[in-house]
Short mmCIF file of C-alpha atoms in Angstrom, two decimals:
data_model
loop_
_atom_site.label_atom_id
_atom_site.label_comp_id
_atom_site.label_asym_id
_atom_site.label_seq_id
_atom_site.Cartn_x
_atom_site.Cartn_y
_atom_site.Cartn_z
CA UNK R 13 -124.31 -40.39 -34.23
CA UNK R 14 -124.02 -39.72 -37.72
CA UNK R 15 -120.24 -40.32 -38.02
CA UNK R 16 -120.69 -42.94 -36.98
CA UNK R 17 -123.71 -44.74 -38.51
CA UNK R 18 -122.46 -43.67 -41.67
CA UNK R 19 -118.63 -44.89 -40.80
CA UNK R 20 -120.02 -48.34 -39.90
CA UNK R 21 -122.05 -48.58 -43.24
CA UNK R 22 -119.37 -47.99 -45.26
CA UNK R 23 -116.98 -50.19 -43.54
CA UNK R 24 -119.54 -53.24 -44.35
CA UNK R 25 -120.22 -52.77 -47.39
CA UNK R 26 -116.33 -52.55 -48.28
CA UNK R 27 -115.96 -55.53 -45.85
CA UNK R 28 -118.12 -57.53 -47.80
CA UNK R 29 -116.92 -56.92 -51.10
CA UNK R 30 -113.66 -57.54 -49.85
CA UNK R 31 -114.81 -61.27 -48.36
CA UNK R 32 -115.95 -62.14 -51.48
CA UNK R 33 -113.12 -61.32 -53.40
CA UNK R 34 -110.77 -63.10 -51.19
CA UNK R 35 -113.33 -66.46 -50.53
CA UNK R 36 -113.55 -66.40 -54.62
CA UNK R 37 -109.66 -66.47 -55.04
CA UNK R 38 -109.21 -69.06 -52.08
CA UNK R 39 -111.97 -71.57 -53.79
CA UNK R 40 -110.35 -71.01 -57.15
CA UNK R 41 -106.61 -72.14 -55.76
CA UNK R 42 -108.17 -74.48 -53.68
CA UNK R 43 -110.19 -76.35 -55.67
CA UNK R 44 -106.96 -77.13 -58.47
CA UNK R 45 -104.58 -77.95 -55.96
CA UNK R 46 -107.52 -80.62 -54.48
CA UNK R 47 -108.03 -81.82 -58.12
CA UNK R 48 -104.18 -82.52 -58.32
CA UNK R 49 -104.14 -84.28 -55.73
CA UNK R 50 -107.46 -86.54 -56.50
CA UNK R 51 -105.75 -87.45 -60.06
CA UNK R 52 -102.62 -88.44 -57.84
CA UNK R 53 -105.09 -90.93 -55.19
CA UNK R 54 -104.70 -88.76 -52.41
CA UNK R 55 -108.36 -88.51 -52.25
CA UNK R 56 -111.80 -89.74 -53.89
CA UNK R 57 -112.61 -88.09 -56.68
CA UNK R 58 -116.44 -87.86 -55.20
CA UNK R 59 -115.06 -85.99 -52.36
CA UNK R 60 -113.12 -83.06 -53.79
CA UNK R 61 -115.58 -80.82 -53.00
CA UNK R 62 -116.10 -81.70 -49.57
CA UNK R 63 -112.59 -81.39 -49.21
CA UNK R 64 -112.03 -78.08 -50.98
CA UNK R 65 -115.11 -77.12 -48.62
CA UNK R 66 -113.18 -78.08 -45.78
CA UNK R 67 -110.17 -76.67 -46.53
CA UNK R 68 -111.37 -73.00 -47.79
CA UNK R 69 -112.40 -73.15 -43.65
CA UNK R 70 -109.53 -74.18 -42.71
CA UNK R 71 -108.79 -70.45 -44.55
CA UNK R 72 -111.35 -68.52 -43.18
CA UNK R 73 -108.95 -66.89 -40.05
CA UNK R 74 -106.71 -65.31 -42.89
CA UNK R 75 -109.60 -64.26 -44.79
CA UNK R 76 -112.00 -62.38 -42.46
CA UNK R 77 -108.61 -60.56 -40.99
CA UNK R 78 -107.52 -60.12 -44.25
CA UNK R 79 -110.74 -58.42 -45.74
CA UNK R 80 -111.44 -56.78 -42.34
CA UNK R 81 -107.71 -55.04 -42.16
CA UNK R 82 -108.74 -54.27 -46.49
CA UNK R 83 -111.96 -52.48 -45.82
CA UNK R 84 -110.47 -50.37 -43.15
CA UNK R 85 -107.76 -49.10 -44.58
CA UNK R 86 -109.48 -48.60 -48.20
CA UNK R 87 -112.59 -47.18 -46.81
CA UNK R 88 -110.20 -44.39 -44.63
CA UNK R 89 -108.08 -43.76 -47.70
CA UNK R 90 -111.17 -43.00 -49.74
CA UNK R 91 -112.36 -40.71 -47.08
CA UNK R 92 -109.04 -38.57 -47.14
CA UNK R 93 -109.06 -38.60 -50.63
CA UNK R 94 -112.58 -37.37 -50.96
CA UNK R 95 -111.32 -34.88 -48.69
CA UNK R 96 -114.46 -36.35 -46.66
CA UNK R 97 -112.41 -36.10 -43.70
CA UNK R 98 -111.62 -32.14 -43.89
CA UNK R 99 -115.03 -32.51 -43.13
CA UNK R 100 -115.27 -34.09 -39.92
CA UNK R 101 -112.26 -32.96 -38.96
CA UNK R 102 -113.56 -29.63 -39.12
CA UNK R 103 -116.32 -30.86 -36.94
CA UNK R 104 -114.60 -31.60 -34.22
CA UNK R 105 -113.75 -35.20 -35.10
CA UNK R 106 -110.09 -36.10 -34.83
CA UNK R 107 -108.48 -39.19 -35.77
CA UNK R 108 -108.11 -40.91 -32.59
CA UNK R 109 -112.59 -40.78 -32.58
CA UNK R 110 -112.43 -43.59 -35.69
CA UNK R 111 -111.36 -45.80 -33.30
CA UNK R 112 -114.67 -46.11 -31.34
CA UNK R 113 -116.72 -46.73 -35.20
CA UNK R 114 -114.01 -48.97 -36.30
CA UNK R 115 -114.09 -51.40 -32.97
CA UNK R 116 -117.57 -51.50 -33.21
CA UNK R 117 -117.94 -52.40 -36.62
CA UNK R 118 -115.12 -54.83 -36.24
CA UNK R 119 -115.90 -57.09 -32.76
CA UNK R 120 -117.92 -59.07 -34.25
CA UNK R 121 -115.86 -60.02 -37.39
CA UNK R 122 -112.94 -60.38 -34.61
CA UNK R 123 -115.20 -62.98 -32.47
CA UNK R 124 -115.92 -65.05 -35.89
CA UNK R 125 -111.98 -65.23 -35.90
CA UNK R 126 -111.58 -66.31 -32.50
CA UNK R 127 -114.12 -68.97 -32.88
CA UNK R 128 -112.90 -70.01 -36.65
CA UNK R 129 -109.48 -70.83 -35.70
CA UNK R 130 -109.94 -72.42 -31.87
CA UNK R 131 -112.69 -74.47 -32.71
CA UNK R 132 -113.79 -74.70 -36.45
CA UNK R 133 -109.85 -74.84 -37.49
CA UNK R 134 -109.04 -77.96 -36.20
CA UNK R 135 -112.04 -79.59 -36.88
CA UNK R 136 -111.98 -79.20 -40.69
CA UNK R 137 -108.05 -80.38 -40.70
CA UNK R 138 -109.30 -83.24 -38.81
CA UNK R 139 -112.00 -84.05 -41.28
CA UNK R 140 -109.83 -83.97 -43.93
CA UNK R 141 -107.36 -86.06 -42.57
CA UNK R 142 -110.17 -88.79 -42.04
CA UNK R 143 -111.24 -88.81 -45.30
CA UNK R 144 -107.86 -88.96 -46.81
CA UNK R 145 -106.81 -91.84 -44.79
CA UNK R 146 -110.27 -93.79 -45.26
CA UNK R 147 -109.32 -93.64 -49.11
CA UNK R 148 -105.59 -94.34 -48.61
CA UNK R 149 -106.71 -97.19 -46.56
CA UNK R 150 -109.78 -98.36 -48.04
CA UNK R 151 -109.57 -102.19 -48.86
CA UNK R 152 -107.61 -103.87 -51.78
CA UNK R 153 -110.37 -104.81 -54.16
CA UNK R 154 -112.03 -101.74 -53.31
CA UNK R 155 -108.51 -99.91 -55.17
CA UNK R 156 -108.89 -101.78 -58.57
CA UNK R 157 -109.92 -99.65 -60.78
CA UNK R 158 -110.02 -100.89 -64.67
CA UNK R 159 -107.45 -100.73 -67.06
CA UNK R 160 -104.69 -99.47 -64.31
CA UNK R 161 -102.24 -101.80 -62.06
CA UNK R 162 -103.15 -100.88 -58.49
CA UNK R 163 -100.97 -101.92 -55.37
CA UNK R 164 -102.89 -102.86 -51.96
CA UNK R 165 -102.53 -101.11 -48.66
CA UNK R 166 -99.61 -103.01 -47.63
CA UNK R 167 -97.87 -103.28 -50.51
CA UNK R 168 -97.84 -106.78 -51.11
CA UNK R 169 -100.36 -106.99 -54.23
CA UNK R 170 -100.55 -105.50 -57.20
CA UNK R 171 -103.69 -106.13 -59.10
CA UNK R 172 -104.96 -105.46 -62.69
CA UNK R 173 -108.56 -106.10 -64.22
CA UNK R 174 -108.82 -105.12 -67.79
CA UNK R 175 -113.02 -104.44 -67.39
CA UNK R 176 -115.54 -104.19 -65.52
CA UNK R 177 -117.86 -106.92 -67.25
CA UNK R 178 -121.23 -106.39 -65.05
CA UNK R 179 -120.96 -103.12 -62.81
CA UNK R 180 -117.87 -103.12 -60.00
CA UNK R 181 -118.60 -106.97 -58.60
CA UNK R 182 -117.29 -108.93 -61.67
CA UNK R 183 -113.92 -108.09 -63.86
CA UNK R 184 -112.29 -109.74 -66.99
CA UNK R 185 -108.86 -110.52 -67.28
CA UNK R 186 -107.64 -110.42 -63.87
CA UNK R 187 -104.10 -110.41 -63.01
CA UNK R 188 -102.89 -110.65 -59.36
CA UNK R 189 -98.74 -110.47 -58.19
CA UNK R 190 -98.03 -111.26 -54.92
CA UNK R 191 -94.87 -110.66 -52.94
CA UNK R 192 -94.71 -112.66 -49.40
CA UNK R 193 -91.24 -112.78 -47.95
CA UNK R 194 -89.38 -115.11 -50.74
CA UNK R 195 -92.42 -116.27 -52.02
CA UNK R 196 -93.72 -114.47 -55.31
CA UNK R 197 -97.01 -115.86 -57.11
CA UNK R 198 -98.70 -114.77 -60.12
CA UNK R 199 -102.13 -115.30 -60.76
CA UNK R 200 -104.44 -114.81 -63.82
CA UNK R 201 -107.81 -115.81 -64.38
CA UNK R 202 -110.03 -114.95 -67.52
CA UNK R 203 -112.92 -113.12 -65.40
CA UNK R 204 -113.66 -112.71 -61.18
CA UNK R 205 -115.92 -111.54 -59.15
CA UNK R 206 -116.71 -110.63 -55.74
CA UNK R 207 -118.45 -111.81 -53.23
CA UNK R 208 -119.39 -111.89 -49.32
CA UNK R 209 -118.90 -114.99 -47.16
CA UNK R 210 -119.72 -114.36 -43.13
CA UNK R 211 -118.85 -110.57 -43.42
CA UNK R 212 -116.17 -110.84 -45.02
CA UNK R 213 -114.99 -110.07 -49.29
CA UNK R 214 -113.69 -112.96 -50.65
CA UNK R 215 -112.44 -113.07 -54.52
CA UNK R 216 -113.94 -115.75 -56.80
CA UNK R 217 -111.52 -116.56 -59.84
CA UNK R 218 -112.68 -118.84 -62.78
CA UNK R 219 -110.45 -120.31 -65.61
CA UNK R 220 -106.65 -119.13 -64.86
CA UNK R 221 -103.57 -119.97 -63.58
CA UNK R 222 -101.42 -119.43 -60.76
CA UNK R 223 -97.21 -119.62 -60.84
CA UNK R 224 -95.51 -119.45 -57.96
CA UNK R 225 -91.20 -119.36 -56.81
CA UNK R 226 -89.12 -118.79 -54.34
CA UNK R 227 -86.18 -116.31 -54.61
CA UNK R 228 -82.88 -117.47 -55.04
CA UNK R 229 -84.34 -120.83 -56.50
CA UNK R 230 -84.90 -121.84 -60.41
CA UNK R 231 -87.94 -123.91 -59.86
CA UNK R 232 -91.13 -122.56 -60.59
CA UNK R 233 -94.96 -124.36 -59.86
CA UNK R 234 -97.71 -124.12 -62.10
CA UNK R 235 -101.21 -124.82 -61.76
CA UNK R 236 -104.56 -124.46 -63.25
CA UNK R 237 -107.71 -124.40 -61.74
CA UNK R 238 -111.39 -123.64 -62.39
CA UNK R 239 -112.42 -121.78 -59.44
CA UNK R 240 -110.13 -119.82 -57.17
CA UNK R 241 -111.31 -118.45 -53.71
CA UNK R 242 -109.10 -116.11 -51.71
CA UNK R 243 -110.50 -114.01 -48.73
CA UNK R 244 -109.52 -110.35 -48.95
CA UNK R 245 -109.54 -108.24 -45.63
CA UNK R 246 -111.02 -104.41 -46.07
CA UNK R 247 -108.61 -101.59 -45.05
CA UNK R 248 -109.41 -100.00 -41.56
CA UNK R 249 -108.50 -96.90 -40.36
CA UNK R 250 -107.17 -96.98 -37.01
CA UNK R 251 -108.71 -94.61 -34.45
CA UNK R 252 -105.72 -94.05 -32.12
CA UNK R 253 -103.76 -93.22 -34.89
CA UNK R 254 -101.23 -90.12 -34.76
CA UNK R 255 -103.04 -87.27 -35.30
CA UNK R 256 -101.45 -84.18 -37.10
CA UNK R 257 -101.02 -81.19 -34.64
CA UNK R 258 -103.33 -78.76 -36.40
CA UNK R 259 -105.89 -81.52 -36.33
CA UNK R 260 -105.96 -81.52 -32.70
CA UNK R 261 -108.49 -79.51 -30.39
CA UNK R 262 -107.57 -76.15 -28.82
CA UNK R 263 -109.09 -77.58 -25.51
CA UNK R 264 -106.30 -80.85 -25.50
CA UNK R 265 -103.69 -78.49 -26.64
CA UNK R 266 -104.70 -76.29 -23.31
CA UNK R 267 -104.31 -79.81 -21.22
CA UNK R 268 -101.12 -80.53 -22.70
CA UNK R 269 -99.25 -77.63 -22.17
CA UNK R 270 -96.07 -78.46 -24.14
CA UNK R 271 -93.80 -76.67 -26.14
CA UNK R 272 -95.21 -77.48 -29.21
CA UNK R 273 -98.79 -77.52 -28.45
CA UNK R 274 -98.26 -74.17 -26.92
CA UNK R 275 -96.68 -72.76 -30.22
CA UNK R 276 -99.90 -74.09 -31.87
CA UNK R 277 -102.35 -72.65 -29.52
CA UNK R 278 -99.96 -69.38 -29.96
CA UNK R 279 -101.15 -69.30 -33.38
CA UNK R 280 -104.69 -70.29 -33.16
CA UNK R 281 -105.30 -67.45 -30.31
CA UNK R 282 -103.16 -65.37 -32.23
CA UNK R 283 -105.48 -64.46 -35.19
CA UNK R 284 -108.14 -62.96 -33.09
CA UNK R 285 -105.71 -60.55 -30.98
CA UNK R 286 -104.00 -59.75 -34.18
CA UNK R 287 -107.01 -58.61 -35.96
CA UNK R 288 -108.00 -56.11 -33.15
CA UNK R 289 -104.25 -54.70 -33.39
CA UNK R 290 -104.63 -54.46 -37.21
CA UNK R 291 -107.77 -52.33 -36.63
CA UNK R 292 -105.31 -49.63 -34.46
CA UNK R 293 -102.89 -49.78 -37.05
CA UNK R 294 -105.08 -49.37 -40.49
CA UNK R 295 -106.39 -46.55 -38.64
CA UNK R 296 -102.95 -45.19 -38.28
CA UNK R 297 -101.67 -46.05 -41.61
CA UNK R 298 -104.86 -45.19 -43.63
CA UNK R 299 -104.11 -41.05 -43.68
CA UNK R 300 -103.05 -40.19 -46.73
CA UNK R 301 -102.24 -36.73 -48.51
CA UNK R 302 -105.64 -35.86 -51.42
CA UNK R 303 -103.56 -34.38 -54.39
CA UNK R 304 -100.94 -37.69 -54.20
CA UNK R 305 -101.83 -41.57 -55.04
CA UNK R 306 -102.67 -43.69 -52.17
CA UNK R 307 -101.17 -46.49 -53.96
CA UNK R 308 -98.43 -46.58 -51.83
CA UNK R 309 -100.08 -45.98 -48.78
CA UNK R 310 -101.97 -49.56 -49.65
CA UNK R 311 -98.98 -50.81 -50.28
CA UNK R 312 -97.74 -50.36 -46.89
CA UNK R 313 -100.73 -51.49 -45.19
CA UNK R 314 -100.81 -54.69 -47.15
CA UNK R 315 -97.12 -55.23 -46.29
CA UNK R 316 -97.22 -54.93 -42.81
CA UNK R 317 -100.22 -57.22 -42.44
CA UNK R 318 -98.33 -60.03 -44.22
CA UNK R 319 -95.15 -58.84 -41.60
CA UNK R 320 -97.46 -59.55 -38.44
CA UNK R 321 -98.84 -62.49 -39.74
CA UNK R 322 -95.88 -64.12 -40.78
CA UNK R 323 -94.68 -62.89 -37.03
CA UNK R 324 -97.52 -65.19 -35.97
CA UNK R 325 -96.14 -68.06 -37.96
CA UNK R 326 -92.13 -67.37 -36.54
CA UNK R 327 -93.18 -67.16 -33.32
CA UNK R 328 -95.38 -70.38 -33.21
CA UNK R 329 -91.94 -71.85 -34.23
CA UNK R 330 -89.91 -70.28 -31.49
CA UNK R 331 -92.51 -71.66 -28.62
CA UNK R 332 -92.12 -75.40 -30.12
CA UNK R 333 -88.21 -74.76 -29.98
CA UNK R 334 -88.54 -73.59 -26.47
CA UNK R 335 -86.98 -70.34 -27.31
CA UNK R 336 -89.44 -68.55 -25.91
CA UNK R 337 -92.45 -68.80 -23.77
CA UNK R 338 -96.25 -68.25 -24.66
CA UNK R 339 -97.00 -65.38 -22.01
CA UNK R 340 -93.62 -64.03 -22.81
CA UNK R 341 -93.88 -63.84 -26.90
CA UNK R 342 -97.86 -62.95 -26.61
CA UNK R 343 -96.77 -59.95 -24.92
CA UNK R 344 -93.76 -59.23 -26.67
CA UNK R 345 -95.26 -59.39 -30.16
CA UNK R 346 -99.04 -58.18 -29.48
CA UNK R 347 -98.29 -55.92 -27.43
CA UNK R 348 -95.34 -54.42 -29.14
CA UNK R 349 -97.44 -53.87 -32.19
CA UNK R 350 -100.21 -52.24 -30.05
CA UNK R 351 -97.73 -49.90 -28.52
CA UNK R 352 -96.37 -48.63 -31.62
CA UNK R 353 -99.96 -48.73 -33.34
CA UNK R 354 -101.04 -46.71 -30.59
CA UNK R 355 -98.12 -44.11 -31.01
CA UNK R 356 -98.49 -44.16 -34.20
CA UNK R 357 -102.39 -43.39 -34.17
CA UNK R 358 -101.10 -40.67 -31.26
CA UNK R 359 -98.24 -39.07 -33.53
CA UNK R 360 -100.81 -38.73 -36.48
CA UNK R 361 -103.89 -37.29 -34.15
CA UNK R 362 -101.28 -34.63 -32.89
CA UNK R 363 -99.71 -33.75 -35.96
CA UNK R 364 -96.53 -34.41 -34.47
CA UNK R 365 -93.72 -33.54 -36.28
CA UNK R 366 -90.01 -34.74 -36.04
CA UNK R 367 -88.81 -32.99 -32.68
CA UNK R 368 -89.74 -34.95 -29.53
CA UNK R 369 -89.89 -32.07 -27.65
CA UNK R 370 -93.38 -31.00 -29.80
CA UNK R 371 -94.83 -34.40 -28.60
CA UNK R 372 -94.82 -34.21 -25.26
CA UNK R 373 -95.83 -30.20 -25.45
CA UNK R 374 -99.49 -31.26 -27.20
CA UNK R 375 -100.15 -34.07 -24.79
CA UNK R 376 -102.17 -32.27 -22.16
CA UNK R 377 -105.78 -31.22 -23.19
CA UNK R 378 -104.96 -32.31 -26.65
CA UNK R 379 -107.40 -31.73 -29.19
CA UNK R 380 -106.07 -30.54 -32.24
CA UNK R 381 -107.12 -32.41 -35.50
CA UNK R 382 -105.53 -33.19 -38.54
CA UNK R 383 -106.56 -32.31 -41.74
#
């Protein structure tokens, strides 16, 4: 049909200029918040753009409902203000028809939701979680960096190498305080390197000294040496370590069916029946009158997608607390905004006006249009 080929086309090509726009914006934020937090060690510098690649996915829910809920509404706004829709209106076609070219357009969009935040969701969080723990506990010579003092994974060390003198292996002025219970030592060496005895790093100082004292006491040992070996364990990232909860796969939050797993599910499942109710409702909400601005029809739209979403947010909240229950909030919220989408696609198809009485007279046989 040619509505609704030509419905379809338009809704893509808005869609994708849309995605762009809203991927482009993400990336931009994305990527200076990631370098703030590589200049602060929370990750490798090498790896910020892995992690601003994982992260814009971790995005990608908001975004596709986001530019889906844009194109619909700005692509049905332009067609009332074209007075395109006098048009089909006059054809026959009333408003409650652009549902059928609007769903079809949409499923697909609506499945790449569902499968973003179930599956590909949790999966990026997790993968940045891993990296940002294999830098915050990679091992202690592996944190010297030249020129800056640099504590170890325990907090125990801090070390300080002026230079590298022959790639990362060897260093010049090395400087090495230790904290152990009472005991504190300080060691400095003219140059060190690094090497590997039986798998394991072990630091080789030449020409230094080393002062150790115990707390509380006023003597103080000092000693000289040549050639000081000290074996120095890598960091390890432990496996069975706590994992965040929107790191954690939709299918274990499904076999452990607590409050706050729920509430997370909640959300994740969310996205994917909230975009098909947006759909409803930017069909509702996209009429708009030709000889006034449609700014604030936009305006609207735009607000009560952030409303819903942020309803997605509250209510994953309220299921942790045990407020409420998922069956009982998914229908309460998801369905209460189909309802009054639906009424309000109904009330707008009819031309209904602001007696009650007039709605319920041009329910049977309906088929008056709007124009």
């Amino acid at each position: 049909m040619l509505f609704h080929s030509s419905i379809r086309k338009e809704l893509a090509r808005s869609f994708g200029a849309s995605f762009i726009v809203l991927v482009t914006v993400v990336m931009t934020m994305t990527l200076i918040r990631t370098l703030g937090q590589a200049s602060r060690g929370s990750f490798n510098p090498s790896d910020v753009m892995l992690v601003v690649g994982y992260t814009v996915l971790t995005f990608l829910p908001n975004v596709v409902t986001m530019a889906l809920f844009i194109s619909v509404v700005g692509t049905l706004s332009r067609l009332y203000r074209d007075s395109e829709m006098v048009i089909w209106f006059g054809s026959g076609t009333g408003l409650r028809q652009l549902v059928g070219p609007v769903m079809r357009f949409a499923w697909p969009a609506v499945l790449a939701i569902g499968a973003l935040s179930l599956f590909a969701y949790p999966w990026a969080n997790r993968s940045i979680d891993t990296i940002r723990e294999q830098y915050e506990q990679r091992g202690d010579l592996e944190r010297v960096e030249p020129g800056r003092f640099q504590e170890s994974a325990d907090g125990k060390r801090v070390f300080f190498v002026e230079k590298n003198a022959d790639g990362e292996r060897t260093g010049a002025n090395v400087f090495i305080a230790t904290q152990d219970g009472n005991k504190e030592t300080v060691t400095t060496a003219r140059n060190g390197r690094i090497e590997f005895e039986h798998g394991a790093q072990v630091l080789v100082l030449r020409n230094g000294q080393r002062m150790e004292r115990t707390k509380g006491q006023d003597d103080m040992k000092i000693s000289s040496f040549e050639e000081y070996r000290a074996r120095v364990d890598g960091g390890t990232v432990d496996p069975k370590a706590f994992a965040p909860l929107n790191a954690v796969p939709s299918l274990d939050l499904l076999m452990e069916p607590k409050p706050r797993q729920l509430g997370e599910l909640f959300w994740r499942i969310g996205f994917a029946v909230a975009a098909l109710n947006l759909m409803v409702l930017a069909v509702a909400t996209s009429r708009i009158n030709p000889r006034m601005g449609r700014t604030g029809n936009l305006v609207f739209a735009l607000f009560a997608f952030q409303v819903y979403l942020n309803g997605l947010n509250l209510g994953q909240n309220w299921i942790a607390q045990g407020r409420f229950g998922f069956w009982e909030l998914t229908l309460l919220m998801h369905g209460g905004v189909l309802l009054m989408a639906g009424f309000w696609l109904a009330k707008q198809h009819n031309n209904w006006g602001a007696n009650p009485l007039h709605w319920f007279q041009s329910l049977p046989g309906s088929s008056r249009t709007s124009p």
